[in-house]
């Protein structure tokens, strides 16, 4: 009768076989944080050389030169001198097998309340049975509601709307990383430029430094030609282990749950002849999104400039990165659209979206951790996906084949063509400004911003592109016989440079030294 009931189930067991060689390639990090005094001490082998030099400069009346001893080298200078900030590498078993079993059930009723009004009511239950360390969240019952109403008798106006909860699956990469890098499976080694107490170079008797490892392996022809192996590290007395000092350890909270989104929409559409005009609003609010936070940190005070001073619960752990489901996102969009159904050889569509996207994290990868690990809510800002304005226009124009003679033959010469242009224009996407160095002393060098700089404060370039397809159809005889079609396509016909991303590393500079507004521009990379 008036009800159209649907129900169903989906049972989907998934197995991931992963080979993740995290840290296996090894890395040397060269940043602009190495002071000249440390370089002089290292070259001379005298830990007090810079202090003595400062005293000599003061006695010679050149005290103005003493601050230069504490000035840091640039990253390029550190690289040229072979002075990495740290060396890090992992060894062990990179193989991992993970299972998840997904059970989904739904029930939906489309109820024709009146000839011009239909209600859609439904619910979906999603159970994702995960093995440890992720665990299972059993509370994923999602309700849905929607309606479509055609007021008046002419039937040219439609009002639509809906709301629903939508649960997301948990990426098995979360379980993989939290399991294999929990300090049980992957052995690590981590050596800083200043060395680690108790770990001395067998040949010099002094603390082993990252520069010792780098310069020795460069001289031996290892770096740049092959991977560093355990036998290469034996000469330094390095023995990677799952409990090595300054290891990076991962884990996951006990109350980890599935992310979900609240989605709502409302639209009014009106037909005028062969045209359809519509105005709509979309809303999406994401909750319990996955993020990583370093839980080895605590506040130990404040610097004079207001930046936090971090302490470590366990000083022998470099990072204790824990997966949490605590981040949020928000999206609002107003959409205007006009479209023409195909008639008289023409169809087209044009839609404009005015929107705002905000979130607290872009991805659960460690590259997107907060600037202040203990104040993750301060990361809420425009999303990296934000585009305030977006206009899309496309059309199909045809010239039909007209079999015949005389004038019809001339028309047939220009018939069979199809022209399809597509134009897209959108405003900027934000970008995050990073220093590229551990400017806060929390052992995270890839997430820090200049002091007082918010997340995603930069304005990236906008985008415009015009694509075109031209096709010609040839009939191979009359009636229902086959036809032959030739197609030519062109993309970005105006040859406009549209940048996908930009260099967002500005160095360890104060916010006041950056332009305002901060806009990405085309320039020379070395300037």
Coordinates of C-alpha atoms in Angstrom, one line a residue:
X1 CA 0.0 0.0 0.0
X2 CA 1.6 3.3 1.1
X3 CA 4.6 1.6 2.7
X4 CA 7.7 0.4 0.9
X5 CA 9.8 -1.5 3.4
X6 CA 13.4 -2.6 2.8
X7 CA 15.7 -4.5 5.1
X8 CA 19.1 -6.1 4.7
X9 CA 22.3 -7.3 6.1
X10 CA 26.0 -7.1 5.1
X11 CA 28.6 -9.3 6.7
X12 CA 32.1 -8.4 5.7
X13 CA 35.2 -10.0 7.2
X14 CA 38.4 -8.2 6.3
X15 CA 42.0 -9.3 6.6
X16 CA 44.9 -6.9 6.2
X17 CA 48.3 -8.3 5.5
X18 CA 50.8 -5.5 6.1
X19 CA 54.5 -5.1 5.6
X20 CA 55.3 -1.7 7.2
X21 CA 59.0 -0.9 7.4
X22 CA 58.6 2.0 9.7
X23 CA 62.0 3.7 10.5
X24 CA 63.7 0.9 8.5
X25 CA 65.2 3.2 5.9
X26 CA 66.9 5.3 8.6
X27 CA 67.1 9.1 8.6
X28 CA 69.4 11.9 9.5
X29 CA 67.6 15.2 10.3
X30 CA 69.4 18.5 9.5
X31 CA 67.6 21.5 11.1
X32 CA 68.5 25.0 11.9
X33 CA 68.9 24.4 15.6
X34 CA 72.7 23.6 16.0
X35 CA 74.5 26.5 17.7
X36 CA 77.9 27.5 16.5
X37 CA 79.4 26.9 20.0
X38 CA 78.4 23.2 19.7
X39 CA 80.1 23.0 16.3
X40 CA 83.3 24.5 17.6
X41 CA 83.3 22.1 20.6
X42 CA 82.8 19.2 18.3
X43 CA 85.5 20.1 15.9
X44 CA 88.2 20.8 18.5
X45 CA 87.2 17.9 20.7
X46 CA 87.1 20.3 23.7
X47 CA 83.7 20.7 25.4
X48 CA 84.8 24.0 26.9
X49 CA 86.3 25.5 23.7
X50 CA 83.3 27.9 23.0
X51 CA 83.3 29.1 26.6
X52 CA 87.1 29.8 26.5
X53 CA 86.7 31.6 23.1
X54 CA 83.9 33.8 24.6
X55 CA 86.2 34.8 27.4
X56 CA 89.0 35.6 24.9
X57 CA 86.7 37.7 22.8
X58 CA 85.6 39.7 25.9
X59 CA 89.2 40.2 27.0
X60 CA 90.0 41.5 23.5
X61 CA 87.2 44.0 23.5
X62 CA 85.0 42.1 21.1
X63 CA 82.2 41.2 23.4
X64 CA 79.7 42.1 20.6
X65 CA 80.8 38.9 18.8
X66 CA 79.9 36.6 21.7
X67 CA 76.2 36.2 20.9
X68 CA 77.2 34.7 17.5
X69 CA 78.5 31.7 19.4
X70 CA 74.9 30.8 20.4
X71 CA 73.4 31.6 17.0
X72 CA 72.2 28.5 15.2
X73 CA 73.5 27.3 11.9
X74 CA 71.0 27.0 9.0
X75 CA 69.8 23.5 8.0
X76 CA 71.9 23.8 4.8
X77 CA 75.0 24.7 6.8
X78 CA 74.4 21.8 9.1
X79 CA 74.1 19.4 6.2
X80 CA 77.3 20.7 4.5
X81 CA 79.2 20.3 7.8
X82 CA 77.8 16.8 8.4
X83 CA 76.1 17.7 11.6
X84 CA 72.6 16.1 11.8
X85 CA 70.4 16.8 14.8
X86 CA 69.7 13.1 15.2
X87 CA 70.0 9.7 13.6
X88 CA 67.0 7.3 13.8
X89 CA 66.5 3.8 12.4
X90 CA 64.4 0.7 13.0
X91 CA 65.1 -3.0 12.7
X92 CA 63.0 -6.1 13.2
X93 CA 59.9 -7.8 11.8
X94 CA 57.8 -5.5 9.7
X95 CA 55.1 -8.1 8.9
X96 CA 51.6 -7.9 10.5
X97 CA 48.2 -9.6 9.9
X98 CA 45.0 -8.0 11.3
X99 CA 41.4 -9.0 11.2
X100 CA 38.2 -7.1 11.5
X101 CA 34.6 -8.4 11.1
X102 CA 32.0 -6.0 10.1
X103 CA 28.3 -6.7 10.6
X104 CA 25.7 -4.2 9.2
X105 CA 21.9 -4.4 9.4
X106 CA 19.4 -1.9 8.2
X107 CA 15.6 -1.3 8.1
X108 CA 13.9 1.5 6.0
X109 CA 10.3 2.5 5.4
X110 CA 9.4 4.9 2.6
X111 CA 5.9 6.0 3.6
X112 CA 3.7 7.8 1.0
X113 CA 1.7 9.8 3.5
X114 CA -0.1 11.7 0.6
X115 CA 0.4 11.7 -3.1
X116 CA 2.6 14.8 -2.8
X117 CA 4.4 13.8 0.5
X118 CA 6.8 10.9 1.2
X119 CA 8.6 10.2 4.4
X120 CA 11.7 8.0 4.7
X121 CA 12.4 6.5 8.1
X122 CA 15.2 4.1 8.8
X123 CA 17.9 2.8 11.1
X124 CA 21.2 1.1 10.6
X125 CA 23.2 -0.9 13.2
X126 CA 26.9 -1.3 12.5
X127 CA 29.1 -3.6 14.6
X128 CA 32.8 -3.7 13.9
X129 CA 34.4 -6.5 15.8
X130 CA 38.1 -5.6 16.0
X131 CA 40.9 -7.6 17.6
X132 CA 43.1 -6.0 20.2
X133 CA 44.5 -3.4 20.6
X134 CA 41.6 -1.6 19.1
X135 CA 38.6 -3.4 20.6
X136 CA 34.9 -3.3 19.7
X137 CA 32.5 -0.4 20.0
X138 CA 29.0 -1.9 20.3
X139 CA 27.0 1.4 20.4
X140 CA 26.7 2.2 16.7
X141 CA 23.0 2.5 16.1
X142 CA 22.2 5.2 13.5
X143 CA 18.8 6.7 12.8
X144 CA 17.8 8.3 9.5
X145 CA 14.9 10.6 8.5
X146 CA 14.1 12.2 5.2
X147 CA 11.1 13.8 3.3
X148 CA 10.1 14.9 -0.1
X149 CA 7.1 17.3 -0.5
X150 CA 5.6 18.8 -3.6
X151 CA 3.3 21.7 -2.7
X152 CA 0.5 22.9 -4.9
X153 CA -1.2 21.2 -7.8
X154 CA 1.1 22.1 -10.7
X155 CA 3.9 19.9 -9.3
X156 CA 6.7 22.2 -10.3
X157 CA 8.2 22.8 -6.8
X158 CA 9.9 20.1 -4.6
X159 CA 11.1 20.6 -1.1
X160 CA 13.5 17.9 0.2
X161 CA 15.3 17.4 3.5
X162 CA 16.9 14.8 5.7
X163 CA 19.0 14.1 8.7
X164 CA 21.0 11.0 9.8
X165 CA 23.9 9.5 11.7
X166 CA 26.6 7.8 9.7
X167 CA 29.3 5.7 11.4
X168 CA 32.7 5.2 9.9
X169 CA 34.9 2.2 9.9
X170 CA 38.2 2.1 11.8
X171 CA 41.1 2.0 9.5
X172 CA 43.2 -1.1 10.2
X173 CA 46.3 1.0 9.8
X174 CA 45.5 2.3 13.3
X175 CA 45.6 -1.2 14.7
X176 CA 48.7 -2.0 12.7
X177 CA 50.7 1.0 13.9
X178 CA 49.5 0.7 17.5
X179 CA 50.5 -3.0 17.6
X180 CA 53.8 -3.2 15.7
X181 CA 55.2 0.0 17.2
X182 CA 54.2 -0.6 20.8
X183 CA 57.7 -1.4 21.8
X184 CA 57.5 -5.1 21.1
X185 CA 58.1 -5.8 17.5
X186 CA 60.3 -3.1 16.0
X187 CA 63.7 -2.4 17.5
X188 CA 65.0 1.2 17.2
X189 CA 68.1 3.2 17.6
X190 CA 68.2 7.0 18.2
X191 CA 71.3 9.1 18.5
X192 CA 71.4 12.9 19.0
X193 CA 74.0 15.4 18.0
X194 CA 75.0 15.9 21.7
X195 CA 75.1 12.1 22.3
X196 CA 73.4 10.0 24.9
X197 CA 74.9 9.5 28.4
X198 CA 76.4 6.1 28.8
X199 CA 76.8 5.4 25.1
X200 CA 80.4 6.2 24.2
X201 CA 82.2 5.8 20.9
X202 CA 84.5 2.8 21.2
X203 CA 87.4 4.6 19.4
X204 CA 87.3 8.0 21.1
X205 CA 85.8 7.2 24.5
X206 CA 83.5 10.3 24.1
X207 CA 79.7 10.2 23.9
X208 CA 78.6 8.8 20.5
X209 CA 76.9 11.5 18.4
X210 CA 74.7 11.5 15.3
X211 CA 77.6 13.3 13.4
X212 CA 79.9 10.4 14.3
X213 CA 77.5 7.9 12.7
X214 CA 76.8 10.1 9.7
X215 CA 80.4 11.2 8.8
X216 CA 81.8 7.7 9.3
X217 CA 79.2 6.0 7.1
X218 CA 79.6 8.7 4.5
X219 CA 83.4 8.1 4.4
X220 CA 82.8 4.3 4.1
X221 CA 80.5 4.8 1.1
X222 CA 77.4 3.5 2.9
X223 CA 75.1 6.5 2.8
X224 CA 73.6 7.2 -0.6
X225 CA 74.5 3.7 -2.0
X226 CA 72.8 1.1 0.2
X227 CA 70.8 0.7 3.4
X228 CA 72.4 0.9 6.8
X229 CA 72.4 -2.6 8.3
X230 CA 73.1 -3.8 11.8
X231 CA 76.7 -4.8 10.9
X232 CA 77.4 -1.1 10.1
X233 CA 76.3 0.0 13.6
X234 CA 78.4 -2.6 15.4
X235 CA 81.5 -0.4 15.0
X236 CA 79.8 2.3 17.1
X237 CA 78.6 -0.1 19.8
X238 CA 75.0 0.5 18.8
X239 CA 72.6 -2.3 19.6
X240 CA 69.0 -1.5 18.5
X241 CA 66.3 -2.8 20.9
X242 CA 62.6 -2.3 21.7
X243 CA 63.6 -0.4 24.8
X244 CA 66.4 1.7 23.3
X245 CA 66.7 5.2 24.7
X246 CA 64.7 7.9 22.9
X247 CA 62.6 5.3 21.0
X248 CA 59.3 6.4 19.4
X249 CA 56.5 4.3 20.8
X250 CA 52.8 4.1 19.7
X251 CA 49.7 2.9 21.4
X252 CA 45.9 3.3 21.6
X253 CA 43.5 4.4 24.4
X254 CA 41.2 1.8 26.0
X255 CA 38.0 3.7 25.1
X256 CA 38.6 4.1 21.4
X257 CA 35.3 4.2 19.4
X258 CA 34.1 4.5 15.8
X259 CA 34.0 8.0 14.4
X260 CA 30.6 9.2 13.2
X261 CA 29.0 12.1 11.3
X262 CA 25.8 14.0 11.7
X263 CA 24.5 14.9 8.2
X264 CA 21.6 17.2 7.4
X265 CA 20.4 18.7 4.2
X266 CA 17.5 20.9 3.0
X267 CA 16.7 21.9 -0.6
X268 CA 14.0 23.7 -2.6
X269 CA 13.8 23.0 -6.4
X270 CA 11.6 24.8 -8.9
X271 CA 11.0 23.9 -12.5
X272 CA 10.6 26.7 -15.1
X273 CA 10.1 25.3 -18.5
X274 CA 13.1 23.0 -19.3
X275 CA 15.1 24.7 -16.5
X276 CA 15.4 23.6 -12.9
X277 CA 16.5 26.1 -10.2
X278 CA 17.5 24.9 -6.7
X279 CA 18.8 26.3 -3.5
X280 CA 20.1 24.0 -0.7
X281 CA 22.0 23.8 2.5
X282 CA 24.3 21.0 3.7
X283 CA 25.6 20.4 7.2
X284 CA 28.1 17.8 8.3
X285 CA 29.5 17.5 11.8
X286 CA 32.1 14.8 12.4
X287 CA 32.8 13.5 15.9
X288 CA 35.3 11.0 17.5
X289 CA 37.7 11.5 14.6
X290 CA 41.0 9.8 15.0
X291 CA 44.1 11.8 16.1
X292 CA 47.4 11.0 17.7
X293 CA 48.7 12.8 20.8
X294 CA 52.0 12.4 22.6
X295 CA 51.2 11.3 26.1
X296 CA 54.8 11.4 27.4
X297 CA 54.6 15.2 27.8
X298 CA 53.6 17.5 30.7
X299 CA 53.8 21.2 31.4
X300 CA 56.9 22.2 33.3
X301 CA 56.5 25.9 33.1
X302 CA 56.4 28.9 30.7
X303 CA 59.1 30.7 28.8
X304 CA 59.3 34.5 29.0
X305 CA 57.6 34.7 25.6
X306 CA 54.7 32.7 26.8
X307 CA 55.5 29.4 25.0
X308 CA 55.1 26.3 27.2
X309 CA 58.1 24.4 28.6
X310 CA 57.6 20.7 28.4
X311 CA 58.7 17.9 30.7
X312 CA 58.7 14.2 30.1
X313 CA 57.1 11.5 32.2
X314 CA 59.7 9.1 31.0
X315 CA 62.8 11.1 29.7
X316 CA 64.1 7.9 28.0
X317 CA 61.2 7.8 25.6
X318 CA 61.3 10.3 22.7
X319 CA 57.6 10.1 21.9
X320 CA 54.7 8.1 23.2
X321 CA 52.1 8.7 20.5
X322 CA 48.7 7.4 21.4
X323 CA 45.7 7.0 19.1
X324 CA 42.5 8.7 20.4
X325 CA 39.1 9.2 18.9
X326 CA 38.6 12.7 20.2
X327 CA 38.8 15.1 17.3
X328 CA 35.9 17.0 15.6
X329 CA 35.0 18.6 12.2
X330 CA 32.3 21.0 11.0
X331 CA 31.0 21.8 7.5
X332 CA 28.4 24.2 6.3
X333 CA 27.5 24.8 2.7
X334 CA 24.9 26.8 0.7
X335 CA 24.4 25.6 -2.8
X336 CA 22.7 27.3 -5.8
X337 CA 22.2 25.4 -9.0
X338 CA 20.5 25.7 -12.4
X339 CA 20.3 22.9 -14.8
X340 CA 18.6 22.3 -18.2
X341 CA 17.5 18.9 -19.3
X342 CA 18.6 17.8 -22.7
X343 CA 16.4 19.4 -25.3
X344 CA 17.0 21.1 -28.7
X345 CA 20.5 19.7 -28.7
X346 CA 21.5 21.5 -25.5
X347 CA 21.9 20.5 -21.8
X348 CA 23.8 22.3 -19.2
X349 CA 24.4 22.6 -15.4
X350 CA 25.9 25.3 -13.3
X351 CA 26.3 25.1 -9.5
X352 CA 27.9 27.4 -7.0
X353 CA 28.8 26.4 -3.4
X354 CA 29.6 28.8 -0.6
X355 CA 30.9 26.8 2.3
X356 CA 33.1 26.7 5.4
X357 CA 35.0 23.6 6.6
X358 CA 36.6 23.5 10.0
X359 CA 38.4 20.7 11.9
X360 CA 40.9 20.0 14.6
X361 CA 43.1 17.5 12.6
X362 CA 43.6 16.6 9.0
X363 CA 44.7 13.0 9.4
X364 CA 45.8 10.6 12.1
X365 CA 49.3 10.6 10.6
X366 CA 51.9 12.0 13.0
X367 CA 52.7 14.8 10.6
X368 CA 49.4 16.4 11.6
X369 CA 49.8 16.3 15.4
X370 CA 49.0 19.5 17.4
X371 CA 51.4 22.3 17.8
X372 CA 50.9 21.9 21.6
X373 CA 50.2 18.3 22.3
X374 CA 48.5 19.1 25.6
X375 CA 46.1 21.6 24.1
X376 CA 44.7 19.8 21.1
X377 CA 41.4 21.9 21.1
X378 CA 43.4 24.9 20.1
X379 CA 43.9 23.3 16.7
X380 CA 40.4 24.0 15.6
X381 CA 40.6 26.2 12.5
X382 CA 39.8 26.2 8.8
X383 CA 40.3 22.8 7.4
X384 CA 43.0 22.1 4.8
X385 CA 40.0 21.1 2.6
X386 CA 38.3 24.4 3.0
X387 CA 37.2 26.2 -0.2
X388 CA 34.9 29.1 0.5
X389 CA 33.7 29.5 -3.1
X390 CA 33.5 26.9 -5.8
X391 CA 31.8 27.2 -9.2
X392 CA 31.3 24.3 -11.7
X393 CA 29.8 24.7 -15.1
X394 CA 29.4 22.0 -17.8
X395 CA 27.3 21.6 -20.9
X396 CA 26.6 19.2 -23.8
X397 CA 25.9 20.7 -27.2
X398 CA 25.1 18.5 -30.2
X399 CA 24.5 18.8 -34.0
X400 CA 22.3 15.9 -35.0
X401 CA 23.0 13.8 -38.1
X402 CA 20.4 14.5 -40.9
X403 CA 20.4 11.9 -43.6
X404 CA 19.3 13.3 -47.0
X405 CA 20.4 14.9 -50.2
X406 CA 21.0 18.4 -51.5
X407 CA 20.9 20.8 -48.5
X408 CA 20.5 17.8 -46.2
X409 CA 23.9 16.5 -47.4
X410 CA 25.5 19.8 -46.3
X411 CA 23.8 19.6 -43.0
X412 CA 25.0 16.1 -42.6
X413 CA 28.6 17.4 -43.1
X414 CA 28.3 19.4 -39.9
X415 CA 26.1 16.9 -38.0
X416 CA 27.1 14.3 -35.5
X417 CA 29.3 16.7 -33.4
X418 CA 29.1 16.8 -29.6
X419 CA 30.8 19.6 -27.7
X420 CA 31.2 19.2 -23.9
X421 CA 33.0 22.0 -22.0
X422 CA 33.7 21.9 -18.3
X423 CA 34.8 24.9 -16.3
X424 CA 35.8 24.8 -12.6
X425 CA 36.8 27.8 -10.5
X426 CA 37.5 27.7 -6.7
X427 CA 39.0 30.0 -4.1
X428 CA 42.1 29.3 -2.0
X429 CA 42.8 26.4 0.3
X430 CA 44.5 27.1 3.6
X431 CA 47.9 25.9 4.5
X432 CA 49.7 25.4 7.8
X433 CA 52.9 27.3 8.5
X434 CA 55.6 25.2 10.0
X435 CA 59.1 26.0 11.4
X436 CA 60.5 22.6 10.5
X437 CA 62.4 22.4 13.8
X438 CA 61.7 21.4 17.3
X439 CA 61.2 25.0 18.5
X440 CA 59.3 23.9 21.6
X441 CA 61.6 21.3 22.9
X442 CA 59.0 18.5 22.9
X443 CA 60.9 16.3 20.5
X444 CA 58.5 17.0 17.6
X445 CA 60.1 18.8 14.7
X446 CA 57.4 18.3 12.0
X447 CA 54.4 20.0 13.7
X448 CA 55.6 23.3 15.2
X449 CA 54.5 26.7 14.1
X450 CA 55.9 30.1 14.8
X451 CA 55.0 31.3 18.3
X452 CA 51.3 32.5 18.4
X453 CA 50.7 31.3 14.8
X454 CA 47.3 29.6 14.5
X455 CA 46.8 26.5 12.4
X456 CA 46.2 26.9 8.7
X457 CA 46.6 30.7 8.7
X458 CA 48.1 30.7 5.2
X459 CA 46.1 31.4 2.0
X460 CA 47.0 29.1 -0.8
X461 CA 46.5 29.8 -4.5
X462 CA 43.1 29.6 -6.1
X463 CA 42.2 27.4 -9.1
X464 CA 40.7 27.7 -12.5
X465 CA 40.6 25.2 -15.3
X466 CA 38.7 24.7 -18.5
X467 CA 38.4 21.3 -20.1
X468 CA 36.8 20.4 -23.4
X469 CA 35.7 17.3 -25.3
X470 CA 34.8 17.3 -29.0
X471 CA 33.3 14.1 -30.5
X472 CA 32.1 13.3 -34.0
X473 CA 29.9 10.3 -34.8
X474 CA 29.7 8.7 -38.3
X475 CA 26.9 6.3 -39.2
X476 CA 28.1 3.2 -40.9
X477 CA 24.9 2.8 -43.0
X478 CA 21.3 3.4 -42.1
X479 CA 18.9 1.9 -39.6
X480 CA 20.3 0.1 -36.6
X481 CA 23.8 -0.4 -38.1
X482 CA 26.8 0.5 -36.0
X483 CA 28.4 3.9 -35.9
X484 CA 32.0 5.1 -35.4
X485 CA 32.9 7.9 -33.0
X486 CA 36.1 10.0 -32.9
X487 CA 36.9 11.8 -29.6
X488 CA 39.4 14.6 -28.9
X489 CA 39.9 15.9 -25.3
X490 CA 41.8 18.9 -24.0
X491 CA 42.5 19.6 -20.3
X492 CA 43.3 23.0 -18.8
X493 CA 43.0 24.6 -22.3
X494 CA 44.0 28.0 -21.0
X495 CA 47.3 26.5 -19.7
X496 CA 46.9 28.1 -16.3
X497 CA 49.3 27.0 -13.6
X498 CA 47.3 25.5 -10.8
X499 CA 49.4 24.7 -7.8
X500 CA 48.6 21.5 -5.8
X501 CA 50.6 22.5 -2.8
X502 CA 53.4 24.9 -1.7
X503 CA 56.4 25.0 0.5
X504 CA 55.1 25.9 4.0
X505 CA 58.4 25.7 5.9
X506 CA 59.3 29.2 7.1
X507 CA 62.1 28.3 9.6
X508 CA 62.2 29.2 13.3
X509 CA 61.0 32.8 13.0
X510 CA 58.6 34.9 15.0
X511 CA 55.1 35.4 13.7
X512 CA 55.8 39.2 13.4
X513 CA 58.4 38.5 10.7
X514 CA 55.8 36.8 8.4
X515 CA 53.7 38.8 5.9
X516 CA 50.1 39.7 6.9
X517 CA 48.1 38.4 5.2
X518 CA 50.1 35.3 4.6
X519 CA 49.6 34.4 1.0
X520 CA 51.2 31.6 -1.0
X521 CA 53.0 33.0 -4.1
X522 CA 55.0 31.9 -7.0
X523 CA 58.7 32.6 -6.4
X524 CA 62.2 31.4 -6.3
X525 CA 62.5 28.5 -3.8
X526 CA 65.9 29.7 -2.4
X527 CA 64.7 33.2 -1.6

